Every structure is written in C-alpha cells, then in structure tokens.
C-alpha cells in the first residue's frame, strides 16, 4: 500500500485506519474524482447570478460573495471548506440564492448526499475501499447534472466580481530557523498550513 498524503474525507464510519498511512491521510478513493465535479457545481453556484440581477441592490449578496471568496481563495485554505461537503452549504448562503438558481441549490445538495453516503459505504472497512460503492454512481450524478443543464438552457447569467488578493508566501533562507521546518509557510498576515 502506498503512502499518499491527500485530504481526508472524514465520511468513513470505520475506526480502523491503515497503519502504513500518515494520520492525516486516506486511501486514494475514486469518489474524489466525482467530488471534484461537485465542487465545480458549488463554484458555479457561488460565482454566477442571473444576468438581470443587480448585485448592488442585494444586501444579502455581500455575505454570499464573502463566503465564496473565503471558500475558493486561490492561496489561503478556509477551514469552512472542510465543512461544505460534510454539512452542505450554509443555510444563510443558500437562503439568498436567486430563485432562478434553486435547481442548482437542490442539485448541489442531492449530489452532496449521494457522495457522503457513497464515502461511508466505500470506506466502511478501511484499509480497503469497497468498489461496490461506485456502482451506478456516475449515472446518478450525470442524471442530476443533465436535468440541471436542461433547466438552465436559455437562462442568461453573469459572473460576479469576486477578485481576491493573492498572498505571496514569504520564504526564509536561514537554515537555522527550526520554526520553519515543520511544513508550514508564513505569509505577511500570519501562518498558512
């Protein structure tokens, strides 16, 4: 078994962790690829609005925009991102999504439920990954996205301006500084893990 340091799913009901893996690592699971498609749907939900929607007149949209900036920041990891798959998008965010996007909210939620259930099945008895968890998975997800595409046919959308400041990571060249030898980086605003 190869040691692979990748993000933990935290969906497994198994208490058994493979001894050959690092504490914060999990077995590579094909569900991670399907989860990536789900994250794209979340990104679209948080970055697009109907073309006729005026964001300046929508006070609740500011909270939505700040959440999207944190979750999808290009250089800083937001702790809330771990919770989005486990718990879903916050109700305060999805409650104020424009009505034209309700289908997208429903699809993101439904596919999240499918993924969470399949993660539990696939990882029920670690260190093995149960391949039966993937039977029919892509077809289920494809059906949801196909219906969503039909719903959005003809709907004009625009992308919100969510520019974020990228933080350049500072590096230290002093080899005697043991504080930087723990796999962390420092940026101008603090520690980045």
Coordinates of C-alpha atoms in Angstrom, one line a residue:
X1 CA 0.0 0.0 0.0
X2 CA 1.5 3.3 -1.0
X3 CA 1.6 6.2 1.4
X4 CA -0.3 9.1 -0.2
X5 CA -0.9 12.3 1.6
X6 CA -4.3 13.6 0.4
X7 CA -7.2 15.3 2.1
X8 CA -9.2 13.2 4.5
X9 CA -12.8 12.6 3.6
X10 CA -13.9 12.2 7.2
X11 CA -17.0 10.3 6.0
X12 CA -15.9 6.9 6.9
X13 CA -17.7 5.1 9.7
X14 CA -14.7 2.8 10.2
X15 CA -12.4 3.4 13.2
X16 CA -9.7 1.3 11.5
X17 CA -7.0 3.4 9.9
X18 CA -4.3 1.7 7.9
X19 CA -1.0 1.6 9.9
X20 CA 1.0 2.4 6.8
X21 CA -0.7 5.7 6.2
X22 CA 0.0 9.0 7.8
X23 CA -2.5 10.2 10.4
X24 CA -4.0 12.8 8.2
X25 CA -4.0 10.7 5.0
X26 CA -6.6 8.4 3.5
X27 CA -6.5 5.8 0.7
X28 CA -7.0 7.3 -2.7
X29 CA -10.7 6.9 -3.4
X30 CA -12.2 7.2 -6.9
X31 CA -15.0 9.2 -5.3
X32 CA -12.5 12.1 -5.0
X33 CA -12.8 12.5 -8.8
X34 CA -16.6 12.6 -8.6
X35 CA -16.4 15.1 -5.7
X36 CA -14.3 17.4 -7.9
X37 CA -17.2 17.7 -10.3
X38 CA -19.4 18.5 -7.3
X39 CA -17.0 21.3 -6.3
X40 CA -17.3 22.8 -9.8
X41 CA -21.1 23.0 -9.3
X42 CA -20.6 24.7 -5.9
X43 CA -18.2 27.1 -7.5
X44 CA -20.8 28.0 -10.2
X45 CA -23.5 28.4 -7.6
X46 CA -21.3 30.9 -5.6
X47 CA -19.9 32.8 -8.6
X48 CA -22.8 33.3 -11.0
X49 CA -26.1 35.2 -10.8
X50 CA -28.8 35.8 -13.4
X51 CA -27.8 38.4 -15.9
X52 CA -30.8 40.6 -14.9
X53 CA -29.9 40.5 -11.2
X54 CA -28.4 43.8 -9.8
X55 CA -25.9 42.8 -7.1
X56 CA -25.6 46.4 -5.8
X57 CA -29.2 46.3 -4.7
X58 CA -28.9 43.0 -2.9
X59 CA -27.5 43.4 0.6
X60 CA -27.6 39.6 1.4
X61 CA -25.5 39.0 -1.7
X62 CA -22.5 40.6 0.0
X63 CA -22.4 37.8 2.6
X64 CA -22.7 35.3 -0.3
X65 CA -19.7 37.0 -2.0
X66 CA -17.5 37.0 1.1
X67 CA -18.3 33.3 1.7
X68 CA -17.3 32.5 -1.9
X69 CA -14.1 34.5 -1.6
X70 CA -13.1 32.5 1.5
X71 CA -14.1 29.1 0.3
X72 CA -12.4 29.4 -3.1
X73 CA -9.5 31.6 -2.2
X74 CA -6.5 30.8 -4.5
X75 CA -3.8 30.8 -1.8
X76 CA -5.3 30.5 1.6
X77 CA -7.3 27.5 2.8
X78 CA -10.5 28.4 4.6
X79 CA -11.5 25.9 7.4
X80 CA -15.1 26.2 6.4
X81 CA -14.3 24.4 3.2
X82 CA -13.9 21.1 5.0
X83 CA -17.5 21.5 6.3
X84 CA -19.1 22.2 2.9
X85 CA -19.1 18.6 1.8
X86 CA -19.9 17.2 5.3
X87 CA -22.6 19.7 6.3
X88 CA -23.6 21.3 3.0
X89 CA -23.6 25.0 2.1
X90 CA -24.6 27.2 5.0
X91 CA -28.4 27.9 5.1
X92 CA -27.6 31.6 5.4
X93 CA -26.0 31.4 2.0
X94 CA -28.4 29.2 0.1
X95 CA -31.4 31.0 1.5
X96 CA -30.5 34.1 -0.5
X97 CA -29.6 32.5 -3.8
X98 CA -31.6 34.0 -6.7
X99 CA -34.8 32.0 -7.3
X100 CA -33.6 31.1 -10.9
X101 CA -30.8 29.1 -9.2
X102 CA -33.0 27.0 -6.9
X103 CA -32.5 23.9 -9.1
X104 CA -28.7 24.3 -8.7
X105 CA -29.0 24.5 -5.0
X106 CA -31.2 21.3 -5.0
X107 CA -28.7 19.5 -7.3
X108 CA -25.7 20.5 -5.2
X109 CA -27.5 19.3 -2.1
X110 CA -28.6 16.0 -3.7
X111 CA -25.2 15.2 -5.2
X112 CA -23.6 16.0 -1.8
X113 CA -25.9 13.5 -0.1
X114 CA -25.1 10.8 -2.7
X115 CA -21.3 11.4 -2.3
X116 CA -21.4 11.4 1.5
X117 CA -23.4 8.1 1.5
X118 CA -21.0 6.5 -1.0
X119 CA -18.0 7.6 1.0
X120 CA -19.4 5.8 4.1
X121 CA -20.0 2.7 2.0
X122 CA -16.7 2.8 0.3
X123 CA -14.7 3.4 3.4
X124 CA -16.7 1.3 5.9
X125 CA -13.9 -1.2 6.4
X126 CA -10.6 0.6 5.9
X127 CA -7.9 0.0 4.8
X128 CA -9.9 -1.5 1.9
X129 CA -12.0 0.6 -0.4
X130 CA -15.3 -1.2 -1.3
X131 CA -15.6 -0.9 -5.1
X132 CA -19.4 -1.6 -4.9
X133 CA -19.8 1.9 -3.7
X134 CA -19.2 3.2 -7.2
X135 CA -21.8 1.0 -9.0
X136 CA -24.2 3.4 -10.7
X137 CA -22.7 6.4 -9.1
X138 CA -21.7 8.3 -12.3
X139 CA -25.1 7.6 -13.8
X140 CA -26.9 9.0 -10.8
X141 CA -24.7 12.2 -10.8
X142 CA -25.0 12.5 -14.6
X143 CA -28.8 12.3 -14.4
X144 CA -28.9 15.2 -11.9
X145 CA -26.5 17.4 -13.9
X146 CA -28.3 16.6 -17.2
X147 CA -31.6 17.7 -15.7
X148 CA -29.9 20.8 -14.4
X149 CA -28.5 21.6 -17.8
X150 CA -32.0 21.4 -19.3
X151 CA -33.3 23.8 -16.6
X152 CA -30.6 26.4 -17.3
X153 CA -31.0 26.2 -21.1
X154 CA -31.7 29.8 -22.2
X155 CA -31.0 31.4 -18.8
X156 CA -28.6 34.2 -19.2
X157 CA -26.1 34.5 -16.4
X158 CA -23.2 36.7 -15.4
X159 CA -20.2 36.1 -13.2
X160 CA -19.9 38.1 -10.1
X161 CA -16.7 40.1 -9.4
X162 CA -15.0 38.0 -6.8
X163 CA -11.5 39.2 -7.1
X164 CA -9.3 38.3 -4.1
X165 CA -5.9 39.4 -3.0
X166 CA -3.4 36.6 -3.5
X167 CA -0.9 36.4 -0.7
X168 CA 2.6 35.8 -1.7
X169 CA 4.2 33.3 0.6
X170 CA 7.3 34.6 2.3
X171 CA 10.3 32.2 2.4
X172 CA 13.1 32.2 4.8
X173 CA 16.6 31.2 3.7
X174 CA 18.0 30.9 7.2
X175 CA 18.5 27.1 7.7
X176 CA 18.9 27.7 11.5
X177 CA 15.3 28.7 11.9
X178 CA 13.8 25.5 13.1
X179 CA 10.3 27.1 13.3
X180 CA 10.0 26.9 9.5
X181 CA 11.0 23.3 9.4
X182 CA 7.5 22.0 10.3
X183 CA 5.9 22.1 6.8
X184 CA 4.3 25.5 7.4
X185 CA 4.8 28.7 5.5
X186 CA 4.5 32.2 6.7
X187 CA 2.9 35.0 4.8
X188 CA 2.6 38.7 5.6
X189 CA -0.6 38.1 7.5
X190 CA 0.4 35.0 9.5
X191 CA 0.8 31.3 9.4
X192 CA -0.6 29.3 6.5
X193 CA -0.9 25.5 6.9

